[in-house]
PDB file of N, CA and C in Angstrom:
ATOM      1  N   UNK P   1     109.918 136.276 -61.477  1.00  0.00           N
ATOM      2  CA  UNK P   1     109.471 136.243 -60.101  1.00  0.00           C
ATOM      3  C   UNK P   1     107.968 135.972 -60.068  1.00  0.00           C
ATOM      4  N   UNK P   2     107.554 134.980 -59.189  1.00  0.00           N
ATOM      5  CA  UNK P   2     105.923 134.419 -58.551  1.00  0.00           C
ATOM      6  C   UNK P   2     106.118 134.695 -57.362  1.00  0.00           C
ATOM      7  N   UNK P   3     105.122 135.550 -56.893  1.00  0.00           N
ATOM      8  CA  UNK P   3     105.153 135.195 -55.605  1.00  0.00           C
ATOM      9  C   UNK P   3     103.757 135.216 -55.408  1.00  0.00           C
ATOM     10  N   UNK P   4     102.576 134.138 -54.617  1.00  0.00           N
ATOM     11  CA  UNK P   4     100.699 134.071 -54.062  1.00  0.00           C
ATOM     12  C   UNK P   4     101.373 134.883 -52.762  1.00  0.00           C
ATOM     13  N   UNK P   5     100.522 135.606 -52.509  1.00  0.00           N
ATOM     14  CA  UNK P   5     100.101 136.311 -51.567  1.00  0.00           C
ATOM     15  C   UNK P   5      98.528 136.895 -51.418  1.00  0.00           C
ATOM     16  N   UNK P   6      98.296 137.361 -50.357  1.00  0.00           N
ATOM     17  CA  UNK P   6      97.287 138.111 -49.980  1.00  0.00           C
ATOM     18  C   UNK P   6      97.317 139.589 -49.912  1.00  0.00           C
ATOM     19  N   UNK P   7      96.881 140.430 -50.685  1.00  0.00           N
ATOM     20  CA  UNK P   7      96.903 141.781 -51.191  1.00  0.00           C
ATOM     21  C   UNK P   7      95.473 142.580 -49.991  1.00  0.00           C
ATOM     22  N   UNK P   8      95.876 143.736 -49.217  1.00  0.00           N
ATOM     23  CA  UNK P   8      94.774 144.273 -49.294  1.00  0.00           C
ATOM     24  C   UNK P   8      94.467 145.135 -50.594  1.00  0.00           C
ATOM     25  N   UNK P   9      92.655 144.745 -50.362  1.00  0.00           N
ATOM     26  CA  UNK P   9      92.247 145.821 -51.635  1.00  0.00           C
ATOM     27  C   UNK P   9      92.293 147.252 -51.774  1.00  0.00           C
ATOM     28  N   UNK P  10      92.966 148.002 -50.766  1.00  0.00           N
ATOM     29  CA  UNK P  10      93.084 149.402 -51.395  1.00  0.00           C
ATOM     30  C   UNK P  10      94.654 149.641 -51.467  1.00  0.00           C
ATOM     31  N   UNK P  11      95.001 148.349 -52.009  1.00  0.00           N
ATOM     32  CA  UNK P  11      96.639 148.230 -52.410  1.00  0.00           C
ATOM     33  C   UNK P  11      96.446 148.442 -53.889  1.00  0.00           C
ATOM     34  N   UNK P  12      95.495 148.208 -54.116  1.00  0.00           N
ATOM     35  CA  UNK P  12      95.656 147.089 -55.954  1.00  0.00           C
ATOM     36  C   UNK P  12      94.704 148.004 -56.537  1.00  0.00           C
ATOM     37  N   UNK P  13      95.138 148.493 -58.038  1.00  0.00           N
ATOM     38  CA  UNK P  13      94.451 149.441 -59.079  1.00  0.00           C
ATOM     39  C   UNK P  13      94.739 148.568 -60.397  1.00  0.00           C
ATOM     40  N   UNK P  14      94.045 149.089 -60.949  1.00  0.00           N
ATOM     41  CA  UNK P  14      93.855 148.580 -62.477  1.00  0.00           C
ATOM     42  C   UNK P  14      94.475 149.034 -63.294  1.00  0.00           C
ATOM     43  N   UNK P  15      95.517 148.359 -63.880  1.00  0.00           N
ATOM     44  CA  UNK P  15      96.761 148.454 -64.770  1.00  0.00           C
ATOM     45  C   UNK P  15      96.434 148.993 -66.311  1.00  0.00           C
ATOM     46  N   UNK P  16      96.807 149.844 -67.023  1.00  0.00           N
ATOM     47  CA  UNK P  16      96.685 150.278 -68.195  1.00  0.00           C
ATOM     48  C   UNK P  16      97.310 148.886 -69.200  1.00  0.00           C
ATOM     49  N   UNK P  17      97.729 148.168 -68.506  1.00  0.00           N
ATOM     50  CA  UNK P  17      98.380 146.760 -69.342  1.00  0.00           C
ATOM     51  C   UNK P  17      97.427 145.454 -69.426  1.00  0.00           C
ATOM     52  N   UNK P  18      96.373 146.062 -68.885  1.00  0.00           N
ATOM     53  CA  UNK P  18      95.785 144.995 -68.606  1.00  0.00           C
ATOM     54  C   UNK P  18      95.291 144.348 -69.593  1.00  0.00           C
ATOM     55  N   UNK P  19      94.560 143.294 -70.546  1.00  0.00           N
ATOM     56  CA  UNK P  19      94.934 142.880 -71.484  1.00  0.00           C
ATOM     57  C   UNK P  19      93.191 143.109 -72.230  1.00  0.00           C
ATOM     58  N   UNK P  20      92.376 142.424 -71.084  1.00  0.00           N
ATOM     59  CA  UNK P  20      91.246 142.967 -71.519  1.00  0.00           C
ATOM     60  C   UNK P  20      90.839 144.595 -70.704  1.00  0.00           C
ATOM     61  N   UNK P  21      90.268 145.546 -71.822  1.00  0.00           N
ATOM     62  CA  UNK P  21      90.016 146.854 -71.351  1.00  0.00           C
ATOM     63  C   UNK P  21      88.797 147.152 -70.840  1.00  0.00           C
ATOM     64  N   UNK P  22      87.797 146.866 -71.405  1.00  0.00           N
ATOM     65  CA  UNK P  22      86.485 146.553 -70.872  1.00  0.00           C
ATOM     66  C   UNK P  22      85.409 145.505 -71.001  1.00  0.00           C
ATOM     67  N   UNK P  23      84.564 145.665 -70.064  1.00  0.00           N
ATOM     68  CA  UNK P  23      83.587 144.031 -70.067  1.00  0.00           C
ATOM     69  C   UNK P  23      82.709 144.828 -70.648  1.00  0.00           C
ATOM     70  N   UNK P  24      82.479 144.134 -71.904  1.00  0.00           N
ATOM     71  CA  UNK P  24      80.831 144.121 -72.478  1.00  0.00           C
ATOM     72  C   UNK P  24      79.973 143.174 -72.443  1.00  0.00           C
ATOM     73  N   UNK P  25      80.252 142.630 -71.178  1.00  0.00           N
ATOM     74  CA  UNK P  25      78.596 141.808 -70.678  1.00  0.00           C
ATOM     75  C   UNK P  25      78.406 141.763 -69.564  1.00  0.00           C
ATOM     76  N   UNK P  26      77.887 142.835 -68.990  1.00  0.00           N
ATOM     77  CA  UNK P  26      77.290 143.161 -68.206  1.00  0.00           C
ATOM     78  C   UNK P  26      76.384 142.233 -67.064  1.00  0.00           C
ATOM     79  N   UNK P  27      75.445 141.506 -67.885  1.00  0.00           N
ATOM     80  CA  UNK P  27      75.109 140.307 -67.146  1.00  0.00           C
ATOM     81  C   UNK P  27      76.234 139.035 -66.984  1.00  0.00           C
ATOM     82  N   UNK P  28      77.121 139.136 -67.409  1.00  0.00           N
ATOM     83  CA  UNK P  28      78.361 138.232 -66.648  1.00  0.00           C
ATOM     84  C   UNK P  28      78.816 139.334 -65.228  1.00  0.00           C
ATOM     85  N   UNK P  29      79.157 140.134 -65.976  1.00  0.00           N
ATOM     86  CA  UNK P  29      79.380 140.858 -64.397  1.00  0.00           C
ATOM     87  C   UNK P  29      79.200 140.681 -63.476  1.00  0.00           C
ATOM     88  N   UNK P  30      77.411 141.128 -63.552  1.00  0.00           N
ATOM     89  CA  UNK P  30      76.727 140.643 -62.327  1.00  0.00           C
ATOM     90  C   UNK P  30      76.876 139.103 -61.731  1.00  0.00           C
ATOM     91  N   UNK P  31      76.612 138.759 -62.469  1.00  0.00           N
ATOM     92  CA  UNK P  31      76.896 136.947 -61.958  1.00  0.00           C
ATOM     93  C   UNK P  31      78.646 137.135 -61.235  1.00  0.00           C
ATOM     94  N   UNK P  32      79.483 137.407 -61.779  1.00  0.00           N
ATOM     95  CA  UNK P  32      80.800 137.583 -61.521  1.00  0.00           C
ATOM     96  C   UNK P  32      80.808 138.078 -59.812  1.00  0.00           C
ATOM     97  N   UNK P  33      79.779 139.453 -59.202  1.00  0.00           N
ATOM     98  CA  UNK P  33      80.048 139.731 -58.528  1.00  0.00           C
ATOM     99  C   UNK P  33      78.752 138.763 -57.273  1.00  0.00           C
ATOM    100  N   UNK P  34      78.425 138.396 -57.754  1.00  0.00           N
ATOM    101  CA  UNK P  34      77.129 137.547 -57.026  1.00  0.00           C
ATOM    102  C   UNK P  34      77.964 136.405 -56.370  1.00  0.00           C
ATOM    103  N   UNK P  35      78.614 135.719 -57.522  1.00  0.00           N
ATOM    104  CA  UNK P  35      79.356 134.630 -57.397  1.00  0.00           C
ATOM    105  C   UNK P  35      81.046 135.133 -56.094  1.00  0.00           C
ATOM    106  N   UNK P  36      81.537 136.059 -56.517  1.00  0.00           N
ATOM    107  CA  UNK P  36      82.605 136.621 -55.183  1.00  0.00           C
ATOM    108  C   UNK P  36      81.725 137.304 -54.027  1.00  0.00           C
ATOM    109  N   UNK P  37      80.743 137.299 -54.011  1.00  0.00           N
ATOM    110  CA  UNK P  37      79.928 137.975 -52.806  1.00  0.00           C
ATOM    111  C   UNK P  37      79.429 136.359 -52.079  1.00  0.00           C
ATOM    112  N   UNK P  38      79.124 135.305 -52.929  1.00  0.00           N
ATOM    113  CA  UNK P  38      78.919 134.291 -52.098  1.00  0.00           C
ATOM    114  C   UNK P  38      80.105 133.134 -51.912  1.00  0.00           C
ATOM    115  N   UNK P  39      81.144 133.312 -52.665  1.00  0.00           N
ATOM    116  CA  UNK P  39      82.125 132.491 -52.625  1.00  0.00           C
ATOM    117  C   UNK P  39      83.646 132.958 -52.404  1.00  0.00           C
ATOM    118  N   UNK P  40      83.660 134.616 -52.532  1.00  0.00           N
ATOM    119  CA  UNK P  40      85.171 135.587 -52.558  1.00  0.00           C
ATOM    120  C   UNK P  40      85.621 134.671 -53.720  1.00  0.00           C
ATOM    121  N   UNK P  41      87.228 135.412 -53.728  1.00  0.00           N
ATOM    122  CA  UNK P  41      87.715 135.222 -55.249  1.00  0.00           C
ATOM    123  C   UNK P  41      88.705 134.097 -55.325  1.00  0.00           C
ATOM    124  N   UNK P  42      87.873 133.056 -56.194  1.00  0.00           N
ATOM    125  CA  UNK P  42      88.485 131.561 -56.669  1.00  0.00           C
ATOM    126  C   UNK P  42      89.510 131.546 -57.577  1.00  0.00           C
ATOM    127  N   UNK P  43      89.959 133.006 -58.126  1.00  0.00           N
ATOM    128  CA  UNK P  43      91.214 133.060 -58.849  1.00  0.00           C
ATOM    129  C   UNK P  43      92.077 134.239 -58.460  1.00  0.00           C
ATOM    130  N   UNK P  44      93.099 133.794 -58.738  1.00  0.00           N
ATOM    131  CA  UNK P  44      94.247 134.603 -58.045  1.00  0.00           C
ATOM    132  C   UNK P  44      93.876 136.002 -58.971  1.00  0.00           C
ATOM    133  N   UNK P  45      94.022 137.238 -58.570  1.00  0.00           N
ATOM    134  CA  UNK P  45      94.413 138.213 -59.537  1.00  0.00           C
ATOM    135  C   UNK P  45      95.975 138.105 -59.680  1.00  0.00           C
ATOM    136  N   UNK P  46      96.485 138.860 -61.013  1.00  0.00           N
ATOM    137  CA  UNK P  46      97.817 138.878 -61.410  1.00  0.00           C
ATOM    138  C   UNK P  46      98.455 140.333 -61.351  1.00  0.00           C
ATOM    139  N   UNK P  47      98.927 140.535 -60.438  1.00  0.00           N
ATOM    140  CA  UNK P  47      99.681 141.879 -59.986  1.00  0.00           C
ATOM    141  C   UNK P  47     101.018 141.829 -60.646  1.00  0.00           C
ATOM    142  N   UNK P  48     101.668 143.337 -60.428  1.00  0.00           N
ATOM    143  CA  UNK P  48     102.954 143.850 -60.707  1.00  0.00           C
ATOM    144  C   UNK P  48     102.856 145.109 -59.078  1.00  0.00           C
ATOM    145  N   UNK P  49     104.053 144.714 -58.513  1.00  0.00           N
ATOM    146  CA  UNK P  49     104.488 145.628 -57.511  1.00  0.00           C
ATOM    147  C   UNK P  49     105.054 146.922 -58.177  1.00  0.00           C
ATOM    148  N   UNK P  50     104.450 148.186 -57.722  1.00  0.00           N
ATOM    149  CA  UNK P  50     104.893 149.390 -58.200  1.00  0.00           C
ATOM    150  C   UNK P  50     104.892 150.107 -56.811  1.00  0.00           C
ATOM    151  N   UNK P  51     106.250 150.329 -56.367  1.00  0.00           N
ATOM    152  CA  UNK P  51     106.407 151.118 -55.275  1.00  0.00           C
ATOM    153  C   UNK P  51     105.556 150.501 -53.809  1.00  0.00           C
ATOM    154  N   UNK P  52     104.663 151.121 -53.846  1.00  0.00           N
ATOM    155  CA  UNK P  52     103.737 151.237 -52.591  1.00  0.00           C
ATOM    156  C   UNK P  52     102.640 150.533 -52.741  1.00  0.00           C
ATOM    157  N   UNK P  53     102.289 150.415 -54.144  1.00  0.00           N
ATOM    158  CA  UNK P  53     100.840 149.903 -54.492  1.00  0.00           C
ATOM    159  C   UNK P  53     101.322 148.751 -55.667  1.00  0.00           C
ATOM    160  N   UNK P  54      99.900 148.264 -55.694  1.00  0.00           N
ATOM    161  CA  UNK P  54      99.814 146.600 -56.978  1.00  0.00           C
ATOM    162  C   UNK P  54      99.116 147.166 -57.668  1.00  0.00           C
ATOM    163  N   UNK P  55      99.716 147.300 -59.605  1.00  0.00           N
ATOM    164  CA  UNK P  55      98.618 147.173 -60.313  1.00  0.00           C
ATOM    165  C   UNK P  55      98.604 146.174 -60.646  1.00  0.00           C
ATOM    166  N   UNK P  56      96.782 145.886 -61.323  1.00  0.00           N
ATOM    167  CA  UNK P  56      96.131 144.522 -61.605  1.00  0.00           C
ATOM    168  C   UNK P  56      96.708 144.293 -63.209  1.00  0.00           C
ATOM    169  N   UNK P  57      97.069 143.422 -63.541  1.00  0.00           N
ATOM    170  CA  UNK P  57      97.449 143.176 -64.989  1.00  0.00           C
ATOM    171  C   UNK P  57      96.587 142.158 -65.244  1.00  0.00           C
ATOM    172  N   UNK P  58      95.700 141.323 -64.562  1.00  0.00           N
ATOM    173  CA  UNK P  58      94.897 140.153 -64.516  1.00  0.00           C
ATOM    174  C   UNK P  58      93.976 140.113 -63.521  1.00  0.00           C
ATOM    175  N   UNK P  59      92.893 140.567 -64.067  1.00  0.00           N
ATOM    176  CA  UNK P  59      91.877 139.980 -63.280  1.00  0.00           C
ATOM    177  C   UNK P  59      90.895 141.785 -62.936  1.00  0.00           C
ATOM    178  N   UNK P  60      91.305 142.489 -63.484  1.00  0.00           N
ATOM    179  CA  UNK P  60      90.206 143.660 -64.219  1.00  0.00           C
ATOM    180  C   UNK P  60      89.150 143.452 -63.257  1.00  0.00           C
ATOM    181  N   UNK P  61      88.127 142.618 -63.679  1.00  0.00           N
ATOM    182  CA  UNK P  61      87.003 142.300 -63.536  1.00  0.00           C
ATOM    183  C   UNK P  61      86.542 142.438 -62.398  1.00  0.00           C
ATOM    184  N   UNK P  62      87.471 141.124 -61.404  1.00  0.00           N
ATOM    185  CA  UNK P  62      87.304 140.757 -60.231  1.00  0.00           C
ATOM    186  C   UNK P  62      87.481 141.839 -59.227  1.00  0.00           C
ATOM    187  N   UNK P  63      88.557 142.930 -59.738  1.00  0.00           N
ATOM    188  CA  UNK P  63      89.104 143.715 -58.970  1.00  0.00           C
ATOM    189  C   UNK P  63      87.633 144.977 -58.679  1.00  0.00           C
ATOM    190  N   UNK P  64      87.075 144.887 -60.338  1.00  0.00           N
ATOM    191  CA  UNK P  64      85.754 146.209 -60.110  1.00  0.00           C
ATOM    192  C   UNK P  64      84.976 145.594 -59.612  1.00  0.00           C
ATOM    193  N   UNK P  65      84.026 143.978 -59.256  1.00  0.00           N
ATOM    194  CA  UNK P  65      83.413 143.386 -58.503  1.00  0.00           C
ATOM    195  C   UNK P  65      83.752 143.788 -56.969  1.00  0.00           C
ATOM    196  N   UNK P  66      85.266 143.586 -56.394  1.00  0.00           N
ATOM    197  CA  UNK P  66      85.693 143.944 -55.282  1.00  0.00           C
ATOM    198  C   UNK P  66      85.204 145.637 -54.770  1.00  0.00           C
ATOM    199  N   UNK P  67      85.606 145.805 -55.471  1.00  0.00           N
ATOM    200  CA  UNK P  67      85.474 147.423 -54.694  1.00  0.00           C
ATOM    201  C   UNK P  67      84.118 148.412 -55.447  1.00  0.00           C
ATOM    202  N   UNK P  68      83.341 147.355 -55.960  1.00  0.00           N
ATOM    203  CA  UNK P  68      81.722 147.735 -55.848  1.00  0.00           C
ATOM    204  C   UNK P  68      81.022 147.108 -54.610  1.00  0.00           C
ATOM    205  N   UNK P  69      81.819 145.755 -54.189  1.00  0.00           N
ATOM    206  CA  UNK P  69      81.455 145.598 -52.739  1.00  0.00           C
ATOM    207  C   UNK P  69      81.586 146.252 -51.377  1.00  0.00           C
ATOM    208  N   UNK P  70      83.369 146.707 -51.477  1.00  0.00           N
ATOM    209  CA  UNK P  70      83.590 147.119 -50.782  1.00  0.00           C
ATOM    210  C   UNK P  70      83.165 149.335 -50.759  1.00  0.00           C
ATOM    211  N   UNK P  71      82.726 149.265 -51.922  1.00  0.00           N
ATOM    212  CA  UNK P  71      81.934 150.612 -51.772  1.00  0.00           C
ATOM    213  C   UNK P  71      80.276 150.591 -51.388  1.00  0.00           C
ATOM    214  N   UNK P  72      79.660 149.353 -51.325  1.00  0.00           N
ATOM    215  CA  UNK P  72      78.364 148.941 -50.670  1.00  0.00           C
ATOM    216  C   UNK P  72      78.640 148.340 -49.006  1.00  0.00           C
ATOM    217  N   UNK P  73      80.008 149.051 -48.819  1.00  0.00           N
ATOM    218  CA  UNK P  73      79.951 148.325 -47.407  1.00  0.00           C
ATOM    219  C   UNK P  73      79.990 146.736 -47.064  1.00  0.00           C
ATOM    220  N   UNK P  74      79.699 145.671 -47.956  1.00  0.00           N
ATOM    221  CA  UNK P  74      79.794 144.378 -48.149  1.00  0.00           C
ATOM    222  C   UNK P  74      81.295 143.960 -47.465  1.00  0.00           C
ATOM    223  N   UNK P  75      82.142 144.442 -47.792  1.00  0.00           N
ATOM    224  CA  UNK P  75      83.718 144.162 -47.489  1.00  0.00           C
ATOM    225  C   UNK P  75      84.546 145.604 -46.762  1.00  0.00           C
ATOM    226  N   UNK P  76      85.561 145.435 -46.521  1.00  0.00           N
ATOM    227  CA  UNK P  76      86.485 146.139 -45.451  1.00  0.00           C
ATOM    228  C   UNK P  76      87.559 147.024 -46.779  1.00  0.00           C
ATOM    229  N   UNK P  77      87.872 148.263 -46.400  1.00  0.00           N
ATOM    230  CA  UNK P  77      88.738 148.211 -47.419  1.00  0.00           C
ATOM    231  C   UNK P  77      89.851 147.541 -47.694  1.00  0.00           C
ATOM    232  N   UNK P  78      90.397 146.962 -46.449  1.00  0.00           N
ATOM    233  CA  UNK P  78      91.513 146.546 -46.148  1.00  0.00           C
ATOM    234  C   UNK P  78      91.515 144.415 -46.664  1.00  0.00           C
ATOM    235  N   UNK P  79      90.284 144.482 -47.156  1.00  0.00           N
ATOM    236  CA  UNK P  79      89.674 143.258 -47.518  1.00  0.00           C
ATOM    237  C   UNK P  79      91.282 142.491 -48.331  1.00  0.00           C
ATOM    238  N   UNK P  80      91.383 140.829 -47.827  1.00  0.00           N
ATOM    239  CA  UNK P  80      92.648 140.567 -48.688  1.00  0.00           C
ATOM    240  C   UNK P  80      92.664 140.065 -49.358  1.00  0.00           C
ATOM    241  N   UNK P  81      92.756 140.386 -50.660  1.00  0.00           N
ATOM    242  CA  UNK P  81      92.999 139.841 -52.313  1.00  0.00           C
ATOM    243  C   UNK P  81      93.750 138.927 -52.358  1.00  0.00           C
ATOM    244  N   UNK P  82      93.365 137.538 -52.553  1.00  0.00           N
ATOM    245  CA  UNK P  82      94.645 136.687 -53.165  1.00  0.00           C
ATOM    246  C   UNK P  82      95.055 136.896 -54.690  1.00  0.00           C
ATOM    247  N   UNK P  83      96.619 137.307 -54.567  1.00  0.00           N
ATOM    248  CA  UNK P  83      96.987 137.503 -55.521  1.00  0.00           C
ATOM    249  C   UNK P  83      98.013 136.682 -56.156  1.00  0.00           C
ATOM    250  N   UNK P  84      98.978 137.141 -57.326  1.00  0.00           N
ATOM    251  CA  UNK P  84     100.016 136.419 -58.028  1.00  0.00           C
ATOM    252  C   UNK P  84     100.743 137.212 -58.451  1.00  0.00           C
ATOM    253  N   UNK P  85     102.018 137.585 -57.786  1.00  0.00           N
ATOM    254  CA  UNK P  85     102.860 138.804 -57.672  1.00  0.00           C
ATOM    255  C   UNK P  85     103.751 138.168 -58.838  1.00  0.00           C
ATOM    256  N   UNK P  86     103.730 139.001 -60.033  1.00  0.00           N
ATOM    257  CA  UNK P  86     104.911 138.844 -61.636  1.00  0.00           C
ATOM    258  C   UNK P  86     105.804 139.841 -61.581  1.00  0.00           C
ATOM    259  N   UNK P  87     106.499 139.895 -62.408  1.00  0.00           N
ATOM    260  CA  UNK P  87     106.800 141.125 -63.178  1.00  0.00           C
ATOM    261  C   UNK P  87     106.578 141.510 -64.188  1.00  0.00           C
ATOM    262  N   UNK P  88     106.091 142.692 -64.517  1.00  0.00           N
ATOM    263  CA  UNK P  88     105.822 142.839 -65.314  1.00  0.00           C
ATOM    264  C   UNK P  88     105.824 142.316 -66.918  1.00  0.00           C
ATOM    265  N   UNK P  89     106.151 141.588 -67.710  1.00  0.00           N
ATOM    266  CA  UNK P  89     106.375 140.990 -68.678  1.00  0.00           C
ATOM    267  C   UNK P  89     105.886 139.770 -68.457  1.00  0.00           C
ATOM    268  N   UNK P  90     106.116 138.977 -67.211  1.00  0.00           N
ATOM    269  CA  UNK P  90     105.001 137.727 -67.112  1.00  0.00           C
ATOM    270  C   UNK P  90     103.807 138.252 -66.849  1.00  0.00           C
ATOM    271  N   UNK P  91     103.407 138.984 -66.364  1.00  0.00           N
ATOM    272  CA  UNK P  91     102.118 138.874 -65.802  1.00  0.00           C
ATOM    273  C   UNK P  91     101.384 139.659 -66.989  1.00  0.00           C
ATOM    274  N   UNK P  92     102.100 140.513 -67.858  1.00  0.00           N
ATOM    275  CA  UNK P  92     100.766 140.713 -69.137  1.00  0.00           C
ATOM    276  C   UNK P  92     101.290 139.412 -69.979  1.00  0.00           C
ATOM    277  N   UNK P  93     102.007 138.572 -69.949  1.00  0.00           N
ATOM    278  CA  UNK P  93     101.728 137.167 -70.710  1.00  0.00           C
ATOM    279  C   UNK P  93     100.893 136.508 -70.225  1.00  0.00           C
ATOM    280  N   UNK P  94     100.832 136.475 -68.956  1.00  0.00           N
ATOM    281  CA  UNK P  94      99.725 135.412 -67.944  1.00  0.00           C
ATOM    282  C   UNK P  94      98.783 136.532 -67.993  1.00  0.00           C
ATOM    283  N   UNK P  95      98.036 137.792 -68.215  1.00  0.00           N
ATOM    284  CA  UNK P  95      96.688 138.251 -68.156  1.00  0.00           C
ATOM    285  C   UNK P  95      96.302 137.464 -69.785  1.00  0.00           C
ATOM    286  N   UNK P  96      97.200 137.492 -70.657  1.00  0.00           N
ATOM    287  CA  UNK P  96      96.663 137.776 -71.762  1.00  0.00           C
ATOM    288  C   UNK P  96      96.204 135.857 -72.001  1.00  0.00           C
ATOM    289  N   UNK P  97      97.082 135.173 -71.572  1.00  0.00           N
ATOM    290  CA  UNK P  97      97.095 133.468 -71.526  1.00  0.00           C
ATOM    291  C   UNK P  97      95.388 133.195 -70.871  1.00  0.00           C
ATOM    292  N   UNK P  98      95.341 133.890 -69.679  1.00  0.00           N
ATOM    293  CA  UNK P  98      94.417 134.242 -68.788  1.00  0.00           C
ATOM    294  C   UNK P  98      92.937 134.421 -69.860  1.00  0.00           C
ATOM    295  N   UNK P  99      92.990 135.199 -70.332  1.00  0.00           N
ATOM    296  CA  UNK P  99      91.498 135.396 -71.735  1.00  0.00           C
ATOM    297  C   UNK P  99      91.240 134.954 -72.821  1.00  0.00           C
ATOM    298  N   UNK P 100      92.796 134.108 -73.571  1.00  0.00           N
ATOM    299  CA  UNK P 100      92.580 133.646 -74.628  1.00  0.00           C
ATOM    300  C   UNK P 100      91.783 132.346 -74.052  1.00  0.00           C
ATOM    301  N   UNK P 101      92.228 132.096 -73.119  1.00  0.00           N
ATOM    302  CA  UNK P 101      91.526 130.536 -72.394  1.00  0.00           C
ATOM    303  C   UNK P 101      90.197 130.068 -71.496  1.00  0.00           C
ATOM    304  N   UNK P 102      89.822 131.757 -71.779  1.00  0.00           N
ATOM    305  CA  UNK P 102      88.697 131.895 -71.223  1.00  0.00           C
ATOM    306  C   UNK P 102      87.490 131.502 -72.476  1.00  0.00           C
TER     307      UNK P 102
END
């Protein structure tokens, strides 16, 4: 299952599957969130539907950029994530496809 949609952001948490665990570059970050503060997000994140809420299996990053904005007031919580609804098993193939190609 694919499904693009538009996610609000206090739908979507950060998946223990996610493929990369943490950013150690910091100054990408910043650029990362500079760049979605003047342009929002040019790539889909990669979700898995769990009940009520989306975790992120793709796109980590974008998701802590988001809601450092939306905790500076910059964005709404209800702000809408374009996303890429998997199931689970595609979407940690597509996070992980996602970084080797980065």
């Amino acid at each position: 299952m694919t499904e693009m949609t538009q996610i609000p952001l206090n739908e979507l948490t950060v998946s223990g599957d996610n493929v990369r665990v943490v950013s150690a570059d910091k100054a990408a970050d910043k650029k990362l969130l500079a760049s979605i503060r003047a342009q929002g997000v040019l790539q889909n994140l990669i979700v898995v539907a769990d009940e009520d809420r989306y975790t992120v299996i793709g796109g980590g990053r974008r998701l802590a950029a988001l809601q450092a904005l939306q905790a500076d007031g910059e964005i709404a919580a209800d702000y809408p994530v374009p996303c890429t609804v998997k199931d689970a098993e595609s979407a940690v193939a597509a996070s992980l496809a996602e970084n080797v190609a980065r």
